[in-house]
């Protein structure tokens, strides 16, 4: 009998974990995606798309599909699905692991301004600069829409929906981004301040180094807290070891 692992995905780590587990004998792996991105890219193992209908819906799905272990490998800012996973884990008793890449930490020379929400980031902006590189994703831009005097360069994977700030230039791109790319972008658009979520990880961290090198301030939106009593592992090997697997032979 194979063990069925459900990964709540939407991140690079979720993809890596699916690849690792799909290659193991005796493991059936399903990745669940919210369905926000129209072309999410190929994934190893099985894939299901769309919401479960809240925590109860997720719990029902876990039971109906005989899931043996749940891995919440969603993005650090995907607060609702993480709360639902914690609830469903309690309701079903199914072993659950939360995978969260570590937060970004400032290095010497960084001029970071920590805030706890997008509205707080918007509030901090006018005193930091007028040309803003906004990398908080296409959802939540409404928080900046009232800033009519600022010029925004918005980068997202897919086009954002209104409301947007009136002076918005759109850059459609998917990471990873290199330091050279990011430095060029900041220079070309004469950016004075950067806004980012504390996503963590390497794929989108080069912008922070570029901002440091250019002496630019960065508004960092810190993550929501994990649900009470939930602790996270920081990487895929941590999940594998919690699932009772070692690293596969010859693989790093
Ligand atoms: P969210 O606010 O936490 O979730 C909203 C609802 O979307 C959930 O209640 C759930 O619907 C559904 N959902 C979310 N993730 C799901 C998944 N992996 N599988 C099935 N249903 C899911 O999430 P979000 O911030 O909109 O993010 C959506 C997805 O994009 C997540 O999977 C996340 O990993 C990925 N992502 C998010 C960000 C970000 O900045 N938030 C960045 C990159 C990637 P039901 O209640 O109906 O089950």
Short mmCIF file of N, CA, C and O in Angstrom, two decimals, residues 164-227:
data_model
loop_
_atom_site.label_atom_id
_atom_site.label_comp_id
_atom_site.label_asym_id
_atom_site.label_seq_id
_atom_site.Cartn_x
_atom_site.Cartn_y
_atom_site.Cartn_z
N UNK A 164 -5.67 50.31 -9.31
CA UNK A 164 -4.22 50.49 -9.26
C UNK A 164 -3.93 51.97 -9.02
O UNK A 164 -4.77 52.81 -9.33
N UNK A 165 -2.72 52.29 -8.57
CA UNK A 165 -2.36 53.71 -8.51
C UNK A 165 -2.40 54.28 -9.94
O UNK A 165 -2.09 53.56 -10.89
N UNK A 166 -2.77 55.56 -10.09
CA UNK A 166 -2.94 56.10 -11.44
C UNK A 166 -1.66 56.11 -12.27
O UNK A 166 -1.71 55.93 -13.48
N UNK A 167 -0.51 56.32 -11.61
CA UNK A 167 0.75 56.34 -12.36
C UNK A 167 1.46 55.00 -12.15
O UNK A 167 2.29 54.87 -11.24
N UNK A 168 1.08 54.03 -12.95
CA UNK A 168 1.65 52.68 -12.78
C UNK A 168 2.22 52.18 -14.09
O UNK A 168 1.56 52.22 -15.12
N UNK A 169 3.47 51.73 -14.04
CA UNK A 169 4.11 51.07 -15.18
C UNK A 169 4.20 49.60 -14.81
O UNK A 169 4.66 49.27 -13.71
N UNK A 170 3.81 48.74 -15.74
CA UNK A 170 3.75 47.32 -15.43
C UNK A 170 4.94 46.57 -16.01
O UNK A 170 5.29 46.77 -17.17
N UNK A 171 5.56 45.72 -15.17
CA UNK A 171 6.63 44.83 -15.66
C UNK A 171 6.15 43.41 -15.39
O UNK A 171 6.05 42.99 -14.23
N UNK A 172 5.84 42.67 -16.46
CA UNK A 172 5.38 41.29 -16.28
C UNK A 172 6.59 40.37 -16.33
O UNK A 172 7.30 40.32 -17.34
N UNK A 173 6.87 39.68 -15.24
CA UNK A 173 8.05 38.80 -15.19
C UNK A 173 7.89 37.81 -14.06
O UNK A 173 7.21 38.07 -13.07
N UNK A 174 8.53 36.66 -14.22
CA UNK A 174 8.53 35.62 -13.18
C UNK A 174 9.98 35.39 -12.78
O UNK A 174 10.85 35.30 -13.65
N UNK A 175 10.27 35.31 -11.47
CA UNK A 175 11.64 35.07 -11.02
C UNK A 175 12.13 33.71 -11.48
O UNK A 175 11.36 32.98 -12.12
N UNK A 176 13.37 33.32 -11.22
CA UNK A 176 14.35 34.10 -10.45
C UNK A 176 14.93 35.27 -11.25
O UNK A 176 14.94 35.24 -12.47
N UNK A 177 15.38 36.28 -10.50
CA UNK A 177 15.98 37.47 -11.09
C UNK A 177 17.43 37.57 -10.62
O UNK A 177 17.73 37.30 -9.45
N UNK A 178 18.31 38.01 -11.53
CA UNK A 178 19.72 38.13 -11.14
C UNK A 178 19.99 39.53 -10.58
O UNK A 178 19.21 40.47 -10.81
N UNK A 179 21.12 39.66 -9.91
CA UNK A 179 21.51 40.96 -9.36
C UNK A 179 21.69 41.98 -10.49
O UNK A 179 21.26 43.13 -10.37
N UNK A 180 22.27 41.53 -11.60
CA UNK A 180 22.47 42.45 -12.74
C UNK A 180 21.13 42.94 -13.28
O UNK A 180 20.96 44.14 -13.54
N UNK A 181 20.18 42.03 -13.41
CA UNK A 181 18.83 42.41 -13.90
C UNK A 181 18.20 43.44 -12.97
O UNK A 181 17.62 44.44 -13.41
N UNK A 182 18.28 43.15 -11.68
CA UNK A 182 17.59 44.01 -10.71
C UNK A 182 18.23 45.40 -10.63
O UNK A 182 17.54 46.41 -10.54
N UNK A 183 19.56 45.42 -10.69
CA UNK A 183 20.26 46.70 -10.63
C UNK A 183 19.89 47.53 -11.86
O UNK A 183 19.59 48.73 -11.75
N UNK A 184 19.85 46.87 -13.01
CA UNK A 184 19.50 47.55 -14.25
C UNK A 184 18.07 48.11 -14.17
O UNK A 184 17.81 49.25 -14.56
N UNK A 185 17.16 47.29 -13.65
CA UNK A 185 15.76 47.74 -13.55
C UNK A 185 15.64 48.96 -12.62
O UNK A 185 14.98 49.95 -12.97
N UNK A 186 16.30 48.90 -11.47
CA UNK A 186 16.22 50.02 -10.52
C UNK A 186 16.80 51.29 -11.13
O UNK A 186 16.24 52.38 -10.96
N UNK A 187 17.89 51.12 -11.86
CA UNK A 187 18.53 52.28 -12.49
C UNK A 187 17.67 52.83 -13.63
O UNK A 187 17.42 54.03 -13.70
N UNK A 188 17.22 51.92 -14.51
CA UNK A 188 16.48 52.34 -15.71
C UNK A 188 15.21 53.10 -15.34
O UNK A 188 14.83 54.05 -16.03
N UNK A 189 14.58 52.69 -14.25
CA UNK A 189 13.32 53.34 -13.85
C UNK A 189 13.55 54.44 -12.80
O UNK A 189 12.60 54.97 -12.26
N UNK A 190 14.80 54.74 -12.51
CA UNK A 190 15.17 55.78 -11.53
C UNK A 190 14.39 55.59 -10.22
O UNK A 190 13.81 56.51 -9.65
N UNK A 191 14.41 54.34 -9.74
CA UNK A 191 13.66 53.98 -8.54
C UNK A 191 14.32 54.61 -7.31
O UNK A 191 15.54 54.62 -7.18
N UNK A 192 13.46 55.12 -6.41
CA UNK A 192 13.95 55.73 -5.16
C UNK A 192 13.65 54.87 -3.93
O UNK A 192 14.28 55.03 -2.89
N UNK A 193 12.64 54.00 -4.04
CA UNK A 193 12.29 53.15 -2.90
C UNK A 193 11.66 51.85 -3.42
O UNK A 193 10.94 51.86 -4.42
N UNK A 194 11.96 50.75 -2.73
CA UNK A 194 11.46 49.43 -3.12
C UNK A 194 10.47 48.96 -2.04
O UNK A 194 10.68 49.20 -0.86
N UNK A 195 9.40 48.29 -2.49
CA UNK A 195 8.48 47.67 -1.53
C UNK A 195 8.41 46.18 -1.81
O UNK A 195 8.21 45.77 -2.96
N UNK A 196 8.60 45.38 -0.78
CA UNK A 196 8.57 43.93 -0.94
C UNK A 196 7.87 43.28 0.24
O UNK A 196 7.86 43.81 1.34
N UNK A 197 7.29 42.10 -0.05
CA UNK A 197 6.87 41.25 1.07
C UNK A 197 8.09 40.47 1.53
O UNK A 197 8.98 40.20 0.72
N UNK A 198 8.09 40.03 2.77
CA UNK A 198 9.17 39.20 3.29
C UNK A 198 8.92 37.76 2.84
O UNK A 198 8.58 36.88 3.63
N UNK A 199 9.10 37.53 1.53
CA UNK A 199 8.83 36.19 1.00
C UNK A 199 9.91 35.20 1.40
O UNK A 199 9.64 34.01 1.53
N UNK A 200 11.14 35.67 1.56
CA UNK A 200 12.25 34.77 1.85
C UNK A 200 12.68 34.02 0.60
O UNK A 200 12.07 34.15 -0.46
N UNK A 201 13.75 33.24 0.72
CA UNK A 201 14.23 32.44 -0.41
C UNK A 201 15.16 33.24 -1.32
O UNK A 201 15.31 34.46 -1.18
N UNK A 202 15.76 32.50 -2.27
CA UNK A 202 16.77 33.09 -3.14
C UNK A 202 16.20 33.71 -4.42
O UNK A 202 16.77 34.64 -4.98
N UNK A 203 15.07 33.14 -4.90
CA UNK A 203 14.62 33.47 -6.25
C UNK A 203 14.37 34.96 -6.46
O UNK A 203 14.59 35.47 -7.55
N UNK A 204 13.92 35.65 -5.41
CA UNK A 204 13.59 37.07 -5.57
C UNK A 204 14.39 37.96 -4.61
O UNK A 204 14.02 39.10 -4.37
N UNK A 205 15.50 37.43 -4.09
CA UNK A 205 16.29 38.19 -3.10
C UNK A 205 17.27 39.16 -3.73
O UNK A 205 17.74 40.09 -3.05
N UNK A 206 17.56 39.02 -5.02
CA UNK A 206 18.59 39.88 -5.64
C UNK A 206 18.20 41.35 -5.60
O UNK A 206 19.07 42.23 -5.51
N UNK A 207 16.89 41.64 -5.61
CA UNK A 207 16.46 43.04 -5.57
C UNK A 207 16.92 43.72 -4.27
O UNK A 207 17.19 44.92 -4.25
N UNK A 208 17.00 42.91 -3.20
CA UNK A 208 17.42 43.48 -1.91
C UNK A 208 18.90 43.87 -1.95
O UNK A 208 19.30 44.91 -1.41
N UNK A 209 19.70 43.02 -2.58
CA UNK A 209 21.13 43.32 -2.73
C UNK A 209 21.30 44.53 -3.64
O UNK A 209 22.12 45.42 -3.37
N UNK A 210 20.51 44.56 -4.72
CA UNK A 210 20.61 45.69 -5.66
C UNK A 210 20.26 47.00 -4.94
O UNK A 210 20.95 48.01 -5.11
N UNK A 211 19.20 46.97 -4.12
CA UNK A 211 18.79 48.17 -3.39
C UNK A 211 19.89 48.59 -2.41
O UNK A 211 20.20 49.78 -2.28
N UNK A 212 20.49 47.61 -1.73
CA UNK A 212 21.58 47.91 -0.79
C UNK A 212 22.74 48.57 -1.53
O UNK A 212 23.26 49.61 -1.10
N UNK A 213 23.12 47.98 -2.66
CA UNK A 213 24.26 48.51 -3.42
C UNK A 213 24.01 49.94 -3.89
O UNK A 213 24.93 50.75 -3.97
N UNK A 214 22.74 50.24 -4.20
CA UNK A 214 22.40 51.58 -4.69
C UNK A 214 22.01 52.53 -3.55
O UNK A 214 21.67 53.68 -3.79
N UNK A 215 22.03 52.02 -2.32
CA UNK A 215 21.71 52.85 -1.15
C UNK A 215 20.23 53.19 -1.03
O UNK A 215 19.87 54.19 -0.41
N UNK A 216 19.35 52.37 -1.62
CA UNK A 216 17.92 52.68 -1.62
C UNK A 216 17.22 52.12 -0.38
O UNK A 216 17.53 51.00 0.04
N UNK A 217 16.21 52.85 0.13
CA UNK A 217 15.41 52.28 1.22
C UNK A 217 14.47 51.19 0.69
O UNK A 217 14.06 51.22 -0.47
N UNK A 218 14.16 50.23 1.57
CA UNK A 218 13.26 49.12 1.22
C UNK A 218 12.19 49.02 2.30
O UNK A 218 12.52 48.93 3.49
N UNK A 219 10.93 49.05 1.88
CA UNK A 219 9.84 48.81 2.82
C UNK A 219 9.54 47.31 2.78
O UNK A 219 9.20 46.77 1.73
N UNK A 220 9.71 46.65 3.93
CA UNK A 220 9.55 45.19 4.00
C UNK A 220 8.26 44.87 4.77
O UNK A 220 8.15 45.19 5.95
N UNK A 221 7.32 44.25 4.07
CA UNK A 221 6.08 43.84 4.74
C UNK A 221 6.35 42.49 5.39
O UNK A 221 6.61 41.49 4.72
N UNK A 222 6.33 42.47 6.71
CA UNK A 222 6.63 41.24 7.44
C UNK A 222 5.47 40.26 7.37
O UNK A 222 4.34 40.64 7.11
N UNK A 223 5.77 39.00 7.59
CA UNK A 223 4.79 37.92 7.40
C UNK A 223 3.73 37.88 8.48
O UNK A 223 4.00 38.22 9.62
N UNK A 224 2.56 37.33 8.12
CA UNK A 224 1.60 37.02 9.18
C UNK A 224 2.15 35.90 10.06
O UNK A 224 2.97 35.09 9.60
N UNK A 225 1.72 35.88 11.31
CA UNK A 225 2.14 34.81 12.23
C UNK A 225 1.54 33.48 11.77
O UNK A 225 0.46 33.45 11.19
N UNK A 226 2.22 32.39 12.11
CA UNK A 226 1.63 31.07 11.89
C UNK A 226 0.52 30.87 12.92
O UNK A 226 0.53 31.49 13.98
N UNK A 227 -0.46 30.01 12.60
CA UNK A 227 -1.52 29.74 13.59
C UNK A 227 -0.91 29.26 14.91
O UNK A 227 0.18 28.67 14.91
#
